[in-house]
PDB file of C-alpha atoms in Angstrom:
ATOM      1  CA  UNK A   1     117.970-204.911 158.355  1.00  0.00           C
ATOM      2  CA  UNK A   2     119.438-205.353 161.476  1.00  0.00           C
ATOM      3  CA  UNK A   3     123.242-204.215 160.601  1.00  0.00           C
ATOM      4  CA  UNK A   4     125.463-201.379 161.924  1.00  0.00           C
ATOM      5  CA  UNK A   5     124.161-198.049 160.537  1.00  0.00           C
ATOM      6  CA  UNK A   6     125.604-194.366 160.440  1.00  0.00           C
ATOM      7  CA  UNK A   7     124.649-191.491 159.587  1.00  0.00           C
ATOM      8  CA  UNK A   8     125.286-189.364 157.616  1.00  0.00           C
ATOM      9  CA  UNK A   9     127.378-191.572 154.846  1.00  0.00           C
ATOM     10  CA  UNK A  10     129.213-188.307 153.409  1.00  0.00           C
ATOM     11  CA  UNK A  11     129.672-184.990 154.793  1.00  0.00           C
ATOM     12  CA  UNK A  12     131.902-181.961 153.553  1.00  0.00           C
ATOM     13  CA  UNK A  13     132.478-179.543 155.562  1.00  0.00           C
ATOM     14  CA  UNK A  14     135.102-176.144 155.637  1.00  0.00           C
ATOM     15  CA  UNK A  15     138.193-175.939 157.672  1.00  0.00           C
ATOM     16  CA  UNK A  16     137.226-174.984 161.310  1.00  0.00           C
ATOM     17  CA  UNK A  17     133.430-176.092 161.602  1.00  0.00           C
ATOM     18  CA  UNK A  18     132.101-178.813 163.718  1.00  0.00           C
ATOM     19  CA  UNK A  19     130.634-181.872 162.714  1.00  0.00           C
ATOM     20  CA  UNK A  20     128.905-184.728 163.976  1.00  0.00           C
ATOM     21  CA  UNK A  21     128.504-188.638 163.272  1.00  0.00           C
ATOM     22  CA  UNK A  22     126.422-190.989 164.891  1.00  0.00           C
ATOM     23  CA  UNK A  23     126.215-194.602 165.066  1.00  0.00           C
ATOM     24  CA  UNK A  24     123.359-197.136 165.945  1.00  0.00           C
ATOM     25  CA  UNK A  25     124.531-200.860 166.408  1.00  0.00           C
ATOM     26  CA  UNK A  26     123.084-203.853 166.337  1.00  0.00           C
ATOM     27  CA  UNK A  27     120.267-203.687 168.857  1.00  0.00           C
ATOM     28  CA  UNK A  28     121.725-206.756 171.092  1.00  0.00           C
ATOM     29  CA  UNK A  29     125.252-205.575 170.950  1.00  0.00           C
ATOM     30  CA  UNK A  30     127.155-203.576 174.327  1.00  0.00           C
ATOM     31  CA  UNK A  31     130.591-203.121 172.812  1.00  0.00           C
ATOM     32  CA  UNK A  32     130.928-200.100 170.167  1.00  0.00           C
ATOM     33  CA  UNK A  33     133.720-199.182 168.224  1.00  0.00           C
ATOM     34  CA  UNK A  34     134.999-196.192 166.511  1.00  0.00           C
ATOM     35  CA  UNK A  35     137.978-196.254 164.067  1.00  0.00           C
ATOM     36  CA  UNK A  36     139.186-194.319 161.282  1.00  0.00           C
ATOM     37  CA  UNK A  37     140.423-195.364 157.957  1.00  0.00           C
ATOM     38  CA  UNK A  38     142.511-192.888 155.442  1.00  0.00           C
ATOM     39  CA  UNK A  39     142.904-193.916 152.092  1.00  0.00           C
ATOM     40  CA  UNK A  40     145.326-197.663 151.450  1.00  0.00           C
ATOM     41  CA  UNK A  41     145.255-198.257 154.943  1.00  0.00           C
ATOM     42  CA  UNK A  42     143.375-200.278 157.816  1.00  0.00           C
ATOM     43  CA  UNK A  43     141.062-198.918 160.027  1.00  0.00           C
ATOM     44  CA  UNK A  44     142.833-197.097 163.158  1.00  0.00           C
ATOM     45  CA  UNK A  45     141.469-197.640 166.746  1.00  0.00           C
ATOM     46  CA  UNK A  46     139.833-194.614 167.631  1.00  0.00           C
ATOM     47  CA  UNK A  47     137.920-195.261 170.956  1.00  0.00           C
ATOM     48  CA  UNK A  48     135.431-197.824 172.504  1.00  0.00           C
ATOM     49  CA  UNK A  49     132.158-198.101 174.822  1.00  0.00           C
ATOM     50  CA  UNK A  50     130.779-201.129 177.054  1.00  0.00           C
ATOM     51  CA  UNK A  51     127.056-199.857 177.312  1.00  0.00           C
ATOM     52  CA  UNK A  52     127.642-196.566 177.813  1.00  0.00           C
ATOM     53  CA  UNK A  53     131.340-195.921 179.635  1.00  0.00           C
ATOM     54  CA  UNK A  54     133.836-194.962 177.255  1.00  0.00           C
ATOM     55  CA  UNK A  55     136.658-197.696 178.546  1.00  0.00           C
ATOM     56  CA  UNK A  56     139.472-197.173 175.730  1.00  0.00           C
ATOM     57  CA  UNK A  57     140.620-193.943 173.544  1.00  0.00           C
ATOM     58  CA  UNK A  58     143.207-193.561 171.529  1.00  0.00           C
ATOM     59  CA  UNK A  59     146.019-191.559 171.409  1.00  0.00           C
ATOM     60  CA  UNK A  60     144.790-190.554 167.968  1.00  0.00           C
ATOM     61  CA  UNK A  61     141.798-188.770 169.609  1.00  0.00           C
ATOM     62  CA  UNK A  62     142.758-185.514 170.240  1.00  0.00           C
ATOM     63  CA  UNK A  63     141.200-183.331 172.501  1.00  0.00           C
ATOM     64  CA  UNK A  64     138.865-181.939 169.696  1.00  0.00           C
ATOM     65  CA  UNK A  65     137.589-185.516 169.406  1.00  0.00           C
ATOM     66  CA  UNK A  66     134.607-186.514 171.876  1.00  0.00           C
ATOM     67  CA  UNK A  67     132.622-189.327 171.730  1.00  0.00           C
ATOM     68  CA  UNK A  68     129.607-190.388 173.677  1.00  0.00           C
ATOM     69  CA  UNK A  69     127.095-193.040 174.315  1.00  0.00           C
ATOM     70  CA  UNK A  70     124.537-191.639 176.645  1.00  0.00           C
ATOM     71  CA  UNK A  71     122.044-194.459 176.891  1.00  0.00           C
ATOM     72  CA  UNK A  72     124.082-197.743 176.214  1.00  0.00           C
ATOM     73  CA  UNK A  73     122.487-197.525 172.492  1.00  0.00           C
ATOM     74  CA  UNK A  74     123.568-194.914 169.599  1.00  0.00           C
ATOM     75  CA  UNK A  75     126.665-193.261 169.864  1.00  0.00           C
ATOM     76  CA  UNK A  76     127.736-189.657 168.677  1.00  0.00           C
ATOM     77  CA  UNK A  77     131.410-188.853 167.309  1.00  0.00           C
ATOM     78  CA  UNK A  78     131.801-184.947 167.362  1.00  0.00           C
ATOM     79  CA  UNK A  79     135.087-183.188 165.730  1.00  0.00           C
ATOM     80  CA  UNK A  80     135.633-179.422 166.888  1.00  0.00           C
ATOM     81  CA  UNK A  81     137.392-177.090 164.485  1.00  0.00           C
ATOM     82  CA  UNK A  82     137.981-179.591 161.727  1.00  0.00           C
ATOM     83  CA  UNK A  83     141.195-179.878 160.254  1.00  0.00           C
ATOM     84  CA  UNK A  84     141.872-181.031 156.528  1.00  0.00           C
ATOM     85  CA  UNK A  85     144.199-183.722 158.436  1.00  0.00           C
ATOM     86  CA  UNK A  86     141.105-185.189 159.654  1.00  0.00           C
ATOM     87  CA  UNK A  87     139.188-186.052 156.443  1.00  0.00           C
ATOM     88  CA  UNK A  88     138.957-189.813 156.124  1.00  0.00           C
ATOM     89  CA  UNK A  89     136.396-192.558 156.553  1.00  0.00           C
ATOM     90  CA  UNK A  90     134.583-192.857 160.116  1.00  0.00           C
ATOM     91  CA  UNK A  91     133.943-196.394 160.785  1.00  0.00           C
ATOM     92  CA  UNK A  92     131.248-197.511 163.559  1.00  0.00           C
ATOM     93  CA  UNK A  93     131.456-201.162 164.574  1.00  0.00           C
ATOM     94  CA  UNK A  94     129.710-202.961 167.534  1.00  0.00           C
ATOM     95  CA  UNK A  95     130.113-206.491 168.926  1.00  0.00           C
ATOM     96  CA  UNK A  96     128.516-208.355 171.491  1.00  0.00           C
ATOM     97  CA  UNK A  97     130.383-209.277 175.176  1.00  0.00           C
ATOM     98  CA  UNK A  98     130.198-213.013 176.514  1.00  0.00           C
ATOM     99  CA  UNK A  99     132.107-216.092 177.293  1.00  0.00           C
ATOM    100  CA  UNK A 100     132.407-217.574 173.633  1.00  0.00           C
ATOM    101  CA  UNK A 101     135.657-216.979 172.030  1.00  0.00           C
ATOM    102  CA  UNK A 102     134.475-215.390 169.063  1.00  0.00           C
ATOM    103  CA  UNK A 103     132.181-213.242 170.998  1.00  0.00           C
ATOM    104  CA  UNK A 104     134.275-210.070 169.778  1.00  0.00           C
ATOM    105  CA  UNK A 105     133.694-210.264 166.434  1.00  0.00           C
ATOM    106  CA  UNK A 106     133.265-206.616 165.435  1.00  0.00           C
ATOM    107  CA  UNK A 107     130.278-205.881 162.774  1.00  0.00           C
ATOM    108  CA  UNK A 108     131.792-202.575 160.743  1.00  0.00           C
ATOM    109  CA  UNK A 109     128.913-200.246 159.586  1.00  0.00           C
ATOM    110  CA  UNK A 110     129.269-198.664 155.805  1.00  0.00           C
ATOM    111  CA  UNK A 111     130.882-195.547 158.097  1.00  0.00           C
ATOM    112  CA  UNK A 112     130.545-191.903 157.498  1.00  0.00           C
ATOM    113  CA  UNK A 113     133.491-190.154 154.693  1.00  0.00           C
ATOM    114  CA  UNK A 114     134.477-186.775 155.611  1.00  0.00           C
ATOM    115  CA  UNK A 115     136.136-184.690 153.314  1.00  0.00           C
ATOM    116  CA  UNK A 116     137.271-181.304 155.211  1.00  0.00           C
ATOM    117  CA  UNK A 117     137.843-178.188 152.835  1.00  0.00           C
TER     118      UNK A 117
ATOM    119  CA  UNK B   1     155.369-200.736 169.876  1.00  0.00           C
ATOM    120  CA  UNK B   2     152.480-202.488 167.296  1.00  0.00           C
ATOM    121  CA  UNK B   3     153.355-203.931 164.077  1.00  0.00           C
ATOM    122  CA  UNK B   4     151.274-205.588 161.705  1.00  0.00           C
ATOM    123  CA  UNK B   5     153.235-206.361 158.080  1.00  0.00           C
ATOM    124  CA  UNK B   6     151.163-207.663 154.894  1.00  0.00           C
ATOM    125  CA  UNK B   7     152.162-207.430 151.221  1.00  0.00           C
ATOM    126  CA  UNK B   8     150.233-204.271 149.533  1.00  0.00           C
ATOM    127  CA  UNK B   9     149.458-205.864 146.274  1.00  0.00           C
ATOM    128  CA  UNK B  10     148.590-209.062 145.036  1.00  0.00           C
ATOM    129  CA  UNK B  11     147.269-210.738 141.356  1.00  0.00           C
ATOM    130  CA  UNK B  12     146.058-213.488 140.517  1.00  0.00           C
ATOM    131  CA  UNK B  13     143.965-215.632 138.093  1.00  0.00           C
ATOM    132  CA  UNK B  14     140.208-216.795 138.404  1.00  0.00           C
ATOM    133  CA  UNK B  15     140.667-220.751 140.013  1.00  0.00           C
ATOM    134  CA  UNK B  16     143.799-220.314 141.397  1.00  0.00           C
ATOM    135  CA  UNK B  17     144.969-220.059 144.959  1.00  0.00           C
ATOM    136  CA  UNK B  18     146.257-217.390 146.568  1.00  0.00           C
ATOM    137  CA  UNK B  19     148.022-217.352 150.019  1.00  0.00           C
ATOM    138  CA  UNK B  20     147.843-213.662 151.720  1.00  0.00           C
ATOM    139  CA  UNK B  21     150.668-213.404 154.194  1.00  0.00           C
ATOM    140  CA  UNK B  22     150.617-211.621 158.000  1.00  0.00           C
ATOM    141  CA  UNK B  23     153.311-211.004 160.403  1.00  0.00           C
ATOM    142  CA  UNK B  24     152.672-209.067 163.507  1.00  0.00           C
ATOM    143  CA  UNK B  25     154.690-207.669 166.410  1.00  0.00           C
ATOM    144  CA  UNK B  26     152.599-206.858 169.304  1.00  0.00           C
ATOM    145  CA  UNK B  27     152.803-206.452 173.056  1.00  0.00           C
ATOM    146  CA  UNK B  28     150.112-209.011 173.115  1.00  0.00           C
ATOM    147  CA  UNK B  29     148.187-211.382 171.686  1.00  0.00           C
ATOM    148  CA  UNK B  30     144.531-212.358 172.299  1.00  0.00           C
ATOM    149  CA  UNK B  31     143.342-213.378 168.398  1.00  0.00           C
ATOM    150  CA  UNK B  32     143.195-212.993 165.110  1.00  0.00           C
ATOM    151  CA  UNK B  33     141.057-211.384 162.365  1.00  0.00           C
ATOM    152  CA  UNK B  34     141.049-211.326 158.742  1.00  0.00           C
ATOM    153  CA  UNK B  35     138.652-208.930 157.401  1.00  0.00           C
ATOM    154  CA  UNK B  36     137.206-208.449 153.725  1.00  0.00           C
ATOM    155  CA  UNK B  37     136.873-205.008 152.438  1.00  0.00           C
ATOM    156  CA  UNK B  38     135.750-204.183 148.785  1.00  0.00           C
ATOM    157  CA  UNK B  39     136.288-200.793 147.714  1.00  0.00           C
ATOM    158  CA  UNK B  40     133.747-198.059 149.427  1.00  0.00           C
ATOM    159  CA  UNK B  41     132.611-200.621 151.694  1.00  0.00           C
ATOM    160  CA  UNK B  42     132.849-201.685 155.321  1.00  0.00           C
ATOM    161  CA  UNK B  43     135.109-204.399 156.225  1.00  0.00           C
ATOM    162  CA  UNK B  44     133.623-207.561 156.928  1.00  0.00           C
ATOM    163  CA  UNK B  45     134.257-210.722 159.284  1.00  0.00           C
ATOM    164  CA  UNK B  46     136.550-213.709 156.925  1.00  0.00           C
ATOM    165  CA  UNK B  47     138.056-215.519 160.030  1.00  0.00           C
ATOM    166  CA  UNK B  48     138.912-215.986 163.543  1.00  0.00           C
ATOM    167  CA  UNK B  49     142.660-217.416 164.883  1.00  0.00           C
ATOM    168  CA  UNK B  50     143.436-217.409 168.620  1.00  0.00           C
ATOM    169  CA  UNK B  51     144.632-221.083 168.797  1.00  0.00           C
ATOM    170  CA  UNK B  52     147.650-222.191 166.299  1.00  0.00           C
ATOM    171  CA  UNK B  53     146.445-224.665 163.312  1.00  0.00           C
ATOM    172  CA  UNK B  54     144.434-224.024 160.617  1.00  0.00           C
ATOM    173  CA  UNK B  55     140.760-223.176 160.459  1.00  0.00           C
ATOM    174  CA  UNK B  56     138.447-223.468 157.367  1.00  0.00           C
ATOM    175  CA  UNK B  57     135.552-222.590 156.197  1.00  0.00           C
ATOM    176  CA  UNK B  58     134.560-223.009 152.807  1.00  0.00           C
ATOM    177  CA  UNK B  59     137.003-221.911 149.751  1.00  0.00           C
ATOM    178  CA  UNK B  60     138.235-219.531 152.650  1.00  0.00           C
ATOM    179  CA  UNK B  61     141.072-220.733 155.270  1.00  0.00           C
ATOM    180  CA  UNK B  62     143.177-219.211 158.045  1.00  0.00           C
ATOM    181  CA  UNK B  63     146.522-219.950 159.520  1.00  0.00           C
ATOM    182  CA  UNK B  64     148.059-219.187 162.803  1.00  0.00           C
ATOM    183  CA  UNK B  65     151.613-219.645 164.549  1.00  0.00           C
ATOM    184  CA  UNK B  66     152.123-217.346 167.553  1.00  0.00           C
ATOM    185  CA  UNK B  67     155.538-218.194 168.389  1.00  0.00           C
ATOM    186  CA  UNK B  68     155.992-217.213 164.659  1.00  0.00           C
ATOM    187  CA  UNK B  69     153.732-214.095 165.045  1.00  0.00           C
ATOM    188  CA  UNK B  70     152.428-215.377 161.494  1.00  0.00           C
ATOM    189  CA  UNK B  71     149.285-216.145 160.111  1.00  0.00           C
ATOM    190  CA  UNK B  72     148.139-216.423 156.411  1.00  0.00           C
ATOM    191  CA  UNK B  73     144.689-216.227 154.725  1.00  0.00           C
ATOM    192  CA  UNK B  74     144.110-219.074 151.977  1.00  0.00           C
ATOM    193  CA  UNK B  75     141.327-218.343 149.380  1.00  0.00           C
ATOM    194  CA  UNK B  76     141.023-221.133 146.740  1.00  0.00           C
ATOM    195  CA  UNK B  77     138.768-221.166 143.714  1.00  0.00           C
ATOM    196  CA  UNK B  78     139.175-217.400 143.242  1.00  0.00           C
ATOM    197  CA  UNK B  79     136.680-215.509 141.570  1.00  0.00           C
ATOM    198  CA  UNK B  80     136.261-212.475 140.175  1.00  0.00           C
ATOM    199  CA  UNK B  81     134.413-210.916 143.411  1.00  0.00           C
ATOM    200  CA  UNK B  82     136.899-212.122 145.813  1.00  0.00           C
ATOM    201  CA  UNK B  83     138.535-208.488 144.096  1.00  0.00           C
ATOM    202  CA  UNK B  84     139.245-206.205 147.051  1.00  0.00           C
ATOM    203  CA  UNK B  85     141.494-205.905 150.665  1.00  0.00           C
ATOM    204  CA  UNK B  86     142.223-207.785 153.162  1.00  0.00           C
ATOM    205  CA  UNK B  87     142.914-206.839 156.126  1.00  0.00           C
ATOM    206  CA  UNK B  88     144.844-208.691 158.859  1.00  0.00           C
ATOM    207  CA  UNK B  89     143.960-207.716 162.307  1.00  0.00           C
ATOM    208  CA  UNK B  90     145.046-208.524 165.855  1.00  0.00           C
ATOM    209  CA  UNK B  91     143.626-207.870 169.453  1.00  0.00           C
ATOM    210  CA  UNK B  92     146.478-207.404 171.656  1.00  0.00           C
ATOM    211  CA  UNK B  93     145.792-207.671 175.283  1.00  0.00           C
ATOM    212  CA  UNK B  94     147.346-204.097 176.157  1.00  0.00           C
ATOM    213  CA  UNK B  95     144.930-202.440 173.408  1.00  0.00           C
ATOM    214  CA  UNK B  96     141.817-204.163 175.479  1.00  0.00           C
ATOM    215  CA  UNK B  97     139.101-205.449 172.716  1.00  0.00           C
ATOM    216  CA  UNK B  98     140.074-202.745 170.105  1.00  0.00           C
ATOM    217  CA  UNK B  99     141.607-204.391 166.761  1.00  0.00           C
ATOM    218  CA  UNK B 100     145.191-203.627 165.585  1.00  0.00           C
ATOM    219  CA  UNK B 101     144.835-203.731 161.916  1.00  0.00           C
ATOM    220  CA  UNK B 102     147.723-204.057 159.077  1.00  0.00           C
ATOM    221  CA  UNK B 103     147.256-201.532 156.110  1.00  0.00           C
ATOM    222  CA  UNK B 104     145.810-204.735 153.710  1.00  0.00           C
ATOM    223  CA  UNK B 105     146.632-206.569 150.971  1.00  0.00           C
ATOM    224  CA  UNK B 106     144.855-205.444 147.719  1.00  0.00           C
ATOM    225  CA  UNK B 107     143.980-208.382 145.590  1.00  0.00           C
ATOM    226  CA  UNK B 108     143.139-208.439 141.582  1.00  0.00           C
ATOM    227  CA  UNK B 109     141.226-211.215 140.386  1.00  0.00           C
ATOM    228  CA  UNK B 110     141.639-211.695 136.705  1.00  0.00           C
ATOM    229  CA  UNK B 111     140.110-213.641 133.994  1.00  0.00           C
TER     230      UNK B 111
END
């Protein structure tokens, strides 16, 4: 299968521990995206690569929020000190760059659901 | 600031047709997305507007008036597994190539 994956797909974890996501895209894809989605609403913007510069972040990512992409490939989403504010669903996408118009369709992987205690 | 409105809820019958409406305020405008999303899943890809008119593609179609800041999502033939969200989404120049999405519309397909 040559879809978005992430890993892990659930994670629970206490108040004040760190955790980290990570997200391979489809192999032919430069653009990455991370958003988060809370429970009856749509995904929120979180922050985005081309290859591996970090070009966009949200105001939503605060400064215990980091995000890399080291190689232009997988990326890593690391929370510090989690919060209970911050469970929700992690959402990965990646799309590919060019001159078509559609050419930034984003594919969503199944995303990563933390629950914070 | 960003604005994307749809209705929360939505029912309907298996057959029918079902229009799911979008408005959207946003400092820009460079296309639009309507996304599928069944409960527990990712979203995925329904439809593509940057252009006004109508495009369609199979029992699915899309709708799109900028100077409206309006665009609808068509499904006809319903069936049971068109059950779940749909999100309307928008890529607004100022946001770069992230997606401004609405909160979605949560449709019930009955029998």
């Amino acid at each position: 299968d040559t879809g978005v994956s992430q890993d892990p797909r659930h994670k629970i974890t206490k108040r004040g521990q760190n955790v980290t996501f990570r997200c391979d895209p489809i192999s032919e894809h430069n653009r990455l995206y991370w958003y988060r989605q809370t429970l009856g609403q749509g995904p929120e913007f979180l922050t985005y690569f081309q290859n591996e510069a970090q070009l966009e972040k949200s105001r939503l990512l605060s400064d215990r929020f980091s995000a890399e992409r080291p190689k232009g490939s997988f990326s890593t989403l690391e929370i510090q000190r989690t919060e209970q504010g911050d469970s929700a669903m992690y959402l990965c996408a990646s799309s590919p760059s060019g001159g078509e118009v559609r050419a930034d369709e984003q594919f969503f992987g199944p995303g990563t659901r933390l629950t914070v205690l | 600031g960003q604005n994307i409105d749809q209705p929360t809820e939505m029912t309907a019958t298996e057959g029918a047709i079902v229009q799911i409406n979008c408005t959207y305020q946003t400092s820009g405008f460079n296309g639009l997305f309507w996304y599928q999303q069944h409960a527990g899943e990712a979203p995925t890809f329904l439809s593509y507007n940057v252009l006004d008119g109508l495009e369609e593609k199979g029992r699915f179609s899309s709708f799109l008036s900028r100077s409206k800041g309006y665009s609808y999502l068509l499904l006809k033939e319903l069936q049971m597994k068109d059950s779940a969200s749909y999100l309307c989404a928008v890529r607004s120049n100022q946001a770069g190539t992230a997606l401004i999405f609405g909160k979605g519309t949560t449709l019930s397909v009955s029998s």
